[in-house]
GROMACS .gro file of C-alpha atoms in nm:
model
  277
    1UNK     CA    1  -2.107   0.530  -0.391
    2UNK     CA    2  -1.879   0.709  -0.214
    3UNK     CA    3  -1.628   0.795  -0.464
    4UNK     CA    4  -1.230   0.731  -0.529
    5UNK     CA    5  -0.911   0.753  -0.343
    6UNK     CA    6  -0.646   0.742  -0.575
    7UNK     CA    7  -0.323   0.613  -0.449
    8UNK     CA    8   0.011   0.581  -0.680
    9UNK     CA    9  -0.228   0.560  -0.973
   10UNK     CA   10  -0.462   0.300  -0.834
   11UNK     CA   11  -0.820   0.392  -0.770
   12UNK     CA   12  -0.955   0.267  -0.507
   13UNK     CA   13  -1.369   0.276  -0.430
   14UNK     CA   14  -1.429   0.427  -0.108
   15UNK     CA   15  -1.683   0.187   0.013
   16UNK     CA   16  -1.714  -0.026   0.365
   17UNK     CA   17  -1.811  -0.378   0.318
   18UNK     CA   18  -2.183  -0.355   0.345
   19UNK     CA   19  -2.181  -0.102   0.005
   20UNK     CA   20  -1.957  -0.295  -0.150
   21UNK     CA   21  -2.154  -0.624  -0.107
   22UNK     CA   22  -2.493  -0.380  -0.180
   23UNK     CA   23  -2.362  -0.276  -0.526
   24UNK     CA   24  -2.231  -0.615  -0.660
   25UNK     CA   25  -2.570  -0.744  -0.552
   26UNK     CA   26  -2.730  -0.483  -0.792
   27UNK     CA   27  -2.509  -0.526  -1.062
   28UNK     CA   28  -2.594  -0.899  -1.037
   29UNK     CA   29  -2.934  -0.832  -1.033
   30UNK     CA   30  -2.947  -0.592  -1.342
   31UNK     CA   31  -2.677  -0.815  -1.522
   32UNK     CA   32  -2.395  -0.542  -1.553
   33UNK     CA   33  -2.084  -0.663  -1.605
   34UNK     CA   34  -1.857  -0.595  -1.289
   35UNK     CA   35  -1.471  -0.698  -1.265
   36UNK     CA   36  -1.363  -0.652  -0.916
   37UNK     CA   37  -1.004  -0.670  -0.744
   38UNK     CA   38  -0.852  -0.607  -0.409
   39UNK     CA   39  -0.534  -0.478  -0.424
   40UNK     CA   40  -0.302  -0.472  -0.129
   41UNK     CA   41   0.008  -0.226  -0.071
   42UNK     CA   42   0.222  -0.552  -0.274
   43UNK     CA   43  -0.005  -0.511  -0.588
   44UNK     CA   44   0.017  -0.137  -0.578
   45UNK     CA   45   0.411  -0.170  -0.536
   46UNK     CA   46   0.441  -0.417  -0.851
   47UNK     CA   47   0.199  -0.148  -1.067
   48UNK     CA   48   0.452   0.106  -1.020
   49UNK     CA   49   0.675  -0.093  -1.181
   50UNK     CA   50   0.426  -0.287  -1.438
   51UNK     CA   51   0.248  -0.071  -1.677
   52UNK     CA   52   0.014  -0.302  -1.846
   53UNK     CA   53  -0.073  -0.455  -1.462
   54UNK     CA   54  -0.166  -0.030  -1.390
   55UNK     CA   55  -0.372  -0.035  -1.700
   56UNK     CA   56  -0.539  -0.352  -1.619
   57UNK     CA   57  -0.652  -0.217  -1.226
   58UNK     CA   58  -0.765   0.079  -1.335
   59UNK     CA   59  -1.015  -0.081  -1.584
   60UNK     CA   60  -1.207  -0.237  -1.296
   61UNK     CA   61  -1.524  -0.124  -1.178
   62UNK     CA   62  -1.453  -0.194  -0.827
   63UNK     CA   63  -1.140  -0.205  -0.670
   64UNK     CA   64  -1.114  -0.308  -0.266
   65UNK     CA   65  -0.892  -0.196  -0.057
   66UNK     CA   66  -0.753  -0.537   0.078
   67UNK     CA   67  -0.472  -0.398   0.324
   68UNK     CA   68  -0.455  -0.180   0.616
   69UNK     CA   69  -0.178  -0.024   0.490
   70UNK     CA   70  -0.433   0.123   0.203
   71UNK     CA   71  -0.682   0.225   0.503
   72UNK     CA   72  -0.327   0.419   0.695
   73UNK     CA   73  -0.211   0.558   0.330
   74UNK     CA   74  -0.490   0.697   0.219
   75UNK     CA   75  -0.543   0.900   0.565
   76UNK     CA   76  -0.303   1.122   0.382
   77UNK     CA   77  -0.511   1.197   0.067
   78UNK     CA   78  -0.852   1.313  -0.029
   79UNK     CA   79  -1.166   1.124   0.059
   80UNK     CA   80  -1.016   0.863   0.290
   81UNK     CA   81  -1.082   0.492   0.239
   82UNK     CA   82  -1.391   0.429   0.527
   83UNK     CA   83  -1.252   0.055   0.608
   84UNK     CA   84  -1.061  -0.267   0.506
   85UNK     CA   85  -1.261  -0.447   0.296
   86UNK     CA   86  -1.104  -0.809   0.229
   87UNK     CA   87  -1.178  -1.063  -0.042
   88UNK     CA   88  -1.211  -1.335   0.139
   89UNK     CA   89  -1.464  -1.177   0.380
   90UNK     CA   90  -1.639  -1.005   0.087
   91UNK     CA   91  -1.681  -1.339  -0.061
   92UNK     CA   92  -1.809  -1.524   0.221
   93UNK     CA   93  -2.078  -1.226   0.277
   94UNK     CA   94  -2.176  -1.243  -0.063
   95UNK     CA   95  -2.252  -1.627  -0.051
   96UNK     CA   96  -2.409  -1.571   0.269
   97UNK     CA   97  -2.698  -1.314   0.011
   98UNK     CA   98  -2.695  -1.537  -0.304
   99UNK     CA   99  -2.720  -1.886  -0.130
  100UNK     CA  100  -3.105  -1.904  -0.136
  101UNK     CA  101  -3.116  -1.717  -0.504
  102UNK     CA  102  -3.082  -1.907  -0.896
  103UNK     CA  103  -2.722  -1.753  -0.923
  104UNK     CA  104  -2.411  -1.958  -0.962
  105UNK     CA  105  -2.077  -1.943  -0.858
  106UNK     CA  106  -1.797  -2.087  -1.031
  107UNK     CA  107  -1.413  -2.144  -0.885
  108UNK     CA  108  -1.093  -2.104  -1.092
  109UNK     CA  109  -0.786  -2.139  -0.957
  110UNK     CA  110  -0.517  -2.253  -0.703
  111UNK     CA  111  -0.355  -2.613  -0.700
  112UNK     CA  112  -0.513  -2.942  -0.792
  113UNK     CA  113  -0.811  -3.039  -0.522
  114UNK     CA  114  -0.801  -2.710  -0.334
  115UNK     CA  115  -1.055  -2.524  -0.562
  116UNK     CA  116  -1.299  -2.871  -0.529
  117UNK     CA  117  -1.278  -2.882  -0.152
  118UNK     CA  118  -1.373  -2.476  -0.123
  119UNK     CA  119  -1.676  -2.611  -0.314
  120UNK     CA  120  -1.758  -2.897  -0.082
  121UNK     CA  121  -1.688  -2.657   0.215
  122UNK     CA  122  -1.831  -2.364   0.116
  123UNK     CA  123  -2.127  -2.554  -0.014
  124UNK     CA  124  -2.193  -2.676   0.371
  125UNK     CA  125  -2.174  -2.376   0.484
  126UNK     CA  126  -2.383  -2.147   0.288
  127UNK     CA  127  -2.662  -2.476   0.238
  128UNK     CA  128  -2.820  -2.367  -0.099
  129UNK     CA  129  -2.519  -2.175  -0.243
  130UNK     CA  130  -2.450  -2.339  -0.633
  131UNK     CA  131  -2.174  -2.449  -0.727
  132UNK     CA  132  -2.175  -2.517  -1.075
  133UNK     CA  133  -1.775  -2.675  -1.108
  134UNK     CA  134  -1.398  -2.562  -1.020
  135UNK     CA  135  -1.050  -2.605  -1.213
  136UNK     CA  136  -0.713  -2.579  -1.059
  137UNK     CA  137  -0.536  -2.285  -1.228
  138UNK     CA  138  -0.168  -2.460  -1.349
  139UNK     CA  139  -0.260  -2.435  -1.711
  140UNK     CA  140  -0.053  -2.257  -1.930
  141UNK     CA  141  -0.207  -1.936  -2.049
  142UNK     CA  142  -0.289  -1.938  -2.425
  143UNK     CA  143  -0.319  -2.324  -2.415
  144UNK     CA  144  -0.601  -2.567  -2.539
  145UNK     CA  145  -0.664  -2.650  -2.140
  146UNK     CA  146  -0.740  -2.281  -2.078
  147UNK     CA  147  -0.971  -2.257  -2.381
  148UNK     CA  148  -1.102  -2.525  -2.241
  149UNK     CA  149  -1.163  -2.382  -1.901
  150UNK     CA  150  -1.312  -2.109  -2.091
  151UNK     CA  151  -1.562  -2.366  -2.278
  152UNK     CA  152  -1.684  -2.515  -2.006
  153UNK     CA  153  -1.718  -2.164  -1.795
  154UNK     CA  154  -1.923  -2.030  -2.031
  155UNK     CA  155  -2.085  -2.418  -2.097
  156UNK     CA  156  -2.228  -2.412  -1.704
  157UNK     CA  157  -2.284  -2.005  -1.755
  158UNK     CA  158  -2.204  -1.938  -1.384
  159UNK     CA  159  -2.336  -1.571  -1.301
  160UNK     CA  160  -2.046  -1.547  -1.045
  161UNK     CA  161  -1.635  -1.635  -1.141
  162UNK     CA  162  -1.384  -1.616  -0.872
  163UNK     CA  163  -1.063  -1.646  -1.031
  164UNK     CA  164  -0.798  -1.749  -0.791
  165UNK     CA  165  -0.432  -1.743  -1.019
  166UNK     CA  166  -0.212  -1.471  -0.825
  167UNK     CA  167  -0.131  -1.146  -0.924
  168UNK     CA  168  -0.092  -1.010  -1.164
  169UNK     CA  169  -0.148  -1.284  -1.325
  170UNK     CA  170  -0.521  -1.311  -1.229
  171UNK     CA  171  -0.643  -0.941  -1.341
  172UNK     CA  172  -0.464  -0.992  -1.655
  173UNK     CA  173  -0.607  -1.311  -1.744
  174UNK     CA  174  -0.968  -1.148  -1.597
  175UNK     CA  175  -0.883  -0.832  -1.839
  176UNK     CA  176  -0.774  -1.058  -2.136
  177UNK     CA  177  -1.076  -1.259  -2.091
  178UNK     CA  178  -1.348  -1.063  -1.964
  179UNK     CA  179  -1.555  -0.973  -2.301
  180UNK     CA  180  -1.526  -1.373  -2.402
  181UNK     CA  181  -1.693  -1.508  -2.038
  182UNK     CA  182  -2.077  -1.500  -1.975
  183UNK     CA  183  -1.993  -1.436  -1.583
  184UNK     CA  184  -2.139  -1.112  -1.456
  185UNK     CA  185  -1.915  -1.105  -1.140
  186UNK     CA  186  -1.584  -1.167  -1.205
  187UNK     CA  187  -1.317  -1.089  -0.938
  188UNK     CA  188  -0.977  -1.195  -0.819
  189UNK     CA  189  -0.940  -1.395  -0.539
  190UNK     CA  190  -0.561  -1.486  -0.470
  191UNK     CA  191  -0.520  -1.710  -0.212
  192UNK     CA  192  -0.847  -1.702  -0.106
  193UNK     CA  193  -0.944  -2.065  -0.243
  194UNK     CA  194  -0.691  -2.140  -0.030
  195UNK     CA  195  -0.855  -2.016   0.291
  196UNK     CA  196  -1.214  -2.101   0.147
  197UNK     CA  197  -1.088  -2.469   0.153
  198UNK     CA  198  -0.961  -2.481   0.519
  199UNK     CA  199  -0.591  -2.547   0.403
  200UNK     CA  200  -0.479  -2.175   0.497
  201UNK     CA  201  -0.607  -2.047   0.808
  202UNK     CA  202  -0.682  -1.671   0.845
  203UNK     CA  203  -0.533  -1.493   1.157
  204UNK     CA  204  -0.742  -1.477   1.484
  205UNK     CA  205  -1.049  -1.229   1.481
  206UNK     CA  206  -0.848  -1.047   1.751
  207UNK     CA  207  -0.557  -0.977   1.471
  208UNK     CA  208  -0.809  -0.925   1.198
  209UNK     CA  209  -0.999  -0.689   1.413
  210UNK     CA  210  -0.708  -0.429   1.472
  211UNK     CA  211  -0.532  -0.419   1.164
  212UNK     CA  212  -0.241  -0.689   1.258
  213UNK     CA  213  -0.323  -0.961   1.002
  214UNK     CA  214  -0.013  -0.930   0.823
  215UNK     CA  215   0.158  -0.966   1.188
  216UNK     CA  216   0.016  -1.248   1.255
  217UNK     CA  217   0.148  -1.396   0.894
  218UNK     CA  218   0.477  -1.274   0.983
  219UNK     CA  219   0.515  -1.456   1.256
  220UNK     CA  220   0.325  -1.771   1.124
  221UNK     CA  221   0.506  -1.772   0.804
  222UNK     CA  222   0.865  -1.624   0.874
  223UNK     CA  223   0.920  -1.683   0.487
  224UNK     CA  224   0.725  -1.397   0.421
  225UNK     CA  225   0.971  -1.150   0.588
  226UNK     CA  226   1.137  -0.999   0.269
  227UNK     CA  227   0.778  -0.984   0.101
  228UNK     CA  228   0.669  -0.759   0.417
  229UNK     CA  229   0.956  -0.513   0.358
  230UNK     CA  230   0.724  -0.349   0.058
  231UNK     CA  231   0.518  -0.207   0.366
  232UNK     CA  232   0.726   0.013   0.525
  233UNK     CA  233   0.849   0.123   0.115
  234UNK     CA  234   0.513   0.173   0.016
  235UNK     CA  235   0.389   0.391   0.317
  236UNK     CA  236   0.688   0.627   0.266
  237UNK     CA  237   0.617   0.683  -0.123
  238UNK     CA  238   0.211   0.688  -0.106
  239UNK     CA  239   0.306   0.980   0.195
  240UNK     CA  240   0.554   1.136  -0.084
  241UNK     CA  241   0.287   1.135  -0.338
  242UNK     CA  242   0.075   1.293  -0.171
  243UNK     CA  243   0.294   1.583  -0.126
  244UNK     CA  244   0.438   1.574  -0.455
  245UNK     CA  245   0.749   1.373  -0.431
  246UNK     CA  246   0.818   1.055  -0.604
  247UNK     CA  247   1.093   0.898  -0.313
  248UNK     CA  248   1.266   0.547  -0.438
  249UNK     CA  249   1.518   0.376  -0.256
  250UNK     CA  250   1.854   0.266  -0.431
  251UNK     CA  251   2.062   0.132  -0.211
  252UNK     CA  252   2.177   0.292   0.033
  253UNK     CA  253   2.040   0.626  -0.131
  254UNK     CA  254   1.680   0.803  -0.143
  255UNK     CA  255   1.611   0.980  -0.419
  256UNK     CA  256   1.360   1.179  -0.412
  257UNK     CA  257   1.191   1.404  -0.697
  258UNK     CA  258   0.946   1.666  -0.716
  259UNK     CA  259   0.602   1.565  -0.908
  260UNK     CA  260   0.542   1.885  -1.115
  261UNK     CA  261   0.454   1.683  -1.421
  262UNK     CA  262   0.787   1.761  -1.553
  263UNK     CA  263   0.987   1.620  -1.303
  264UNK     CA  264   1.277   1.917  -1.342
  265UNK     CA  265   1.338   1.909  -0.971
  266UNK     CA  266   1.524   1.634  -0.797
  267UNK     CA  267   1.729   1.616  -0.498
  268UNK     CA  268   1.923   1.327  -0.399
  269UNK     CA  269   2.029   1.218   0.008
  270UNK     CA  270   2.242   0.929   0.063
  271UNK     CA  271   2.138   0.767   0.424
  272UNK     CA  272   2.375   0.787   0.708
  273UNK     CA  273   2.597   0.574   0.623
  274UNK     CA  274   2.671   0.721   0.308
  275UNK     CA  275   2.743   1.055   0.476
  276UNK     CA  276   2.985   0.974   0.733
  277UNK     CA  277   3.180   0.847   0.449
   0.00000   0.00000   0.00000
C-alpha cells in the first residue's frame, strides 16, 4: 500500500484502482473484515461540519478517492493521491474477479425495484456473479424492518454488502452495524445501485476519462447547480489547509485563521464589495 493523504481530516488510501481491487481481493480471501467508502469533495465538506460523520470515515480501512477534485487537492499535500478511483467502477471490476468464485454479493439500498434490477443486470453481465437477495433502503433506522434486513443479511451470509442509503447516512448505518453483519466487504455505494440498474446513466467515457464527470452532470442535471458550488469552496480550504489556514466563507466575508493548534491568529477580509463600502 501506498500510504495516506490526509485531506481536512479525511484519510484517504493512496492507491490506483488495480491496488485497490488487489487488496479487497485479499482481505476477502483471508476473511478480514474491510469497510470501504469513497468520499467525494461533498462528503469531505459535510465532515467538517459533522463530527460523528469524521469519526465514522476515519474508522474505515479503505477510503477511495471518488472525485477529481480529491486527485487536484491533494496535488497540494504530501504523497499525492495516484488516480480517481470510483465506486461504481471499483464495483464493476470487482464482480468482473469474484464472478467465477463461491463469494456472494448482497445489495442494500436505493428505492423499491432499483436494487432487484442491478441484480438481474449485473447478474447478466458478470454470468456467474451470486447474488444472494437485495432490499430497497426506505426503512426507518432502528425499526423492526431494518432488524429485519439485518436477519436476513446475515440469514443468506453474503461475503460481499454494498450498502447503497446516501451519505452520511450509509457509513453511519455501515459503522453502527458493522460488528453485528457476517459480510467481510462492506462498502458504501450511493447512487451507484442506481447506475448498476441502468436507471442513471454515467457520463460518456470521453468525460469520465478527463476528469469532467461532474460537468457532464451539471449540464444533464441543472438541479445540481447549488450542490456543485461545494467545489470551488472545498478547493480553496483543502489549498488553505495545507498551508495552515482554516478559510470559511460568511457571506460576503472570508475569514481566514491561522492553524497553529491554538488558533490565536486570525485575520478577517471582507470581498470587494464589502470594501468599496
Amino acid at each position: 500500500m501506498s500510504g495516506i493523504c490526509k485531506i481536512m481530516g479525511v484519510p484517504f488510501n493512496n492507491i490506483n484502482m488495480t491496488e485497490a481491487v488487489g487488496i479487497t481481493l485479499i482481505n476477502l480471501k483471508e476473511r478480514k473484515k474491510t469497510v470501504i467508502y469513497t468520499p467525494n469533495p461533498e462528503m469531505v465538506m459535510a465532515a467538517q461540519k459533522d463530527r460523528e460523520f469524521m469519526q465514522v470515515l476515519n474508522s474505515a480501512e479503505i477510503l477511495l478517492p471518488d472525485g477529481i477534485g480529491i486527485v487536484k487537492a491533494s496535488k497540494f499535500y504530501h504523497n499525492p493521491i495516484k488516480e480517481r478511483v470510483a465506486g461504481c467502477d471499483f464495483i464493476e471490476i470487482l464482480f468482473g474477479k469474484i464472478k467465477t468464485s463461491i463469494n456472494t454479493v448482497y445489495l442494500l439500498g436505493s428505492a423499491e425495484g432499483v436494487a432487484e434490477k442491478a441484480k438481474q443486470r449485473m447478474q447478466r453481465r458478470y454470468r456467474g456473479l451470486t447474488i444472494s437477495d437485495t432490499h430497497h433502503g426506505y426503512f426507518k433506522d432502528g425499526s423492526p424492518e431494518e432488524k429485519e434486513v439485518i436477519d436476513e443479511i446475515n440469514r443468506l451470509n453474503p461475503e460481499v454488502l454494498l450498502v447503497g442509503l446516501g451519505f452520511p447516512r450509509q457509513e453511519k448505518w455501515i459503522a453502527k452495524h458493522r460488528d453485528h453483519l457476517n459480510s467481510i466487504i462492506i462498502m458504501g455505494v450511493g447512487g451507484s445501485l442506481d447506475v448498476l440498474s441502468g436507471n442513471t446513466r454515467r457520463a460518456p467515457e470521453f468525460y469520465r476519462n478527463h476528469g469532467l464527470e461532474w460537468f457532464y452532470r451539471l449540464i444533464t442535471q441543472p438541479s445540481r447547480f447549488k450542490r456543485m458550488l461545494v467545489l470551488p469552496v472545498f478547493m480553496i480550504r483543502a489549498i488553505g489547509e495545507r498551508f495552515g489556514a482554516k478559510i470559511e466563507f460568511k457571506g460576503d466575508k472570508v475569514i481566514i485563521k491561522k492553524m497553529d493548534g491554538k488558533n490565536k491568529k486570525r485575520k478577517t477580509a471582507g470581498s470587494s464589495k464589502s470594501k468599496r463600502k
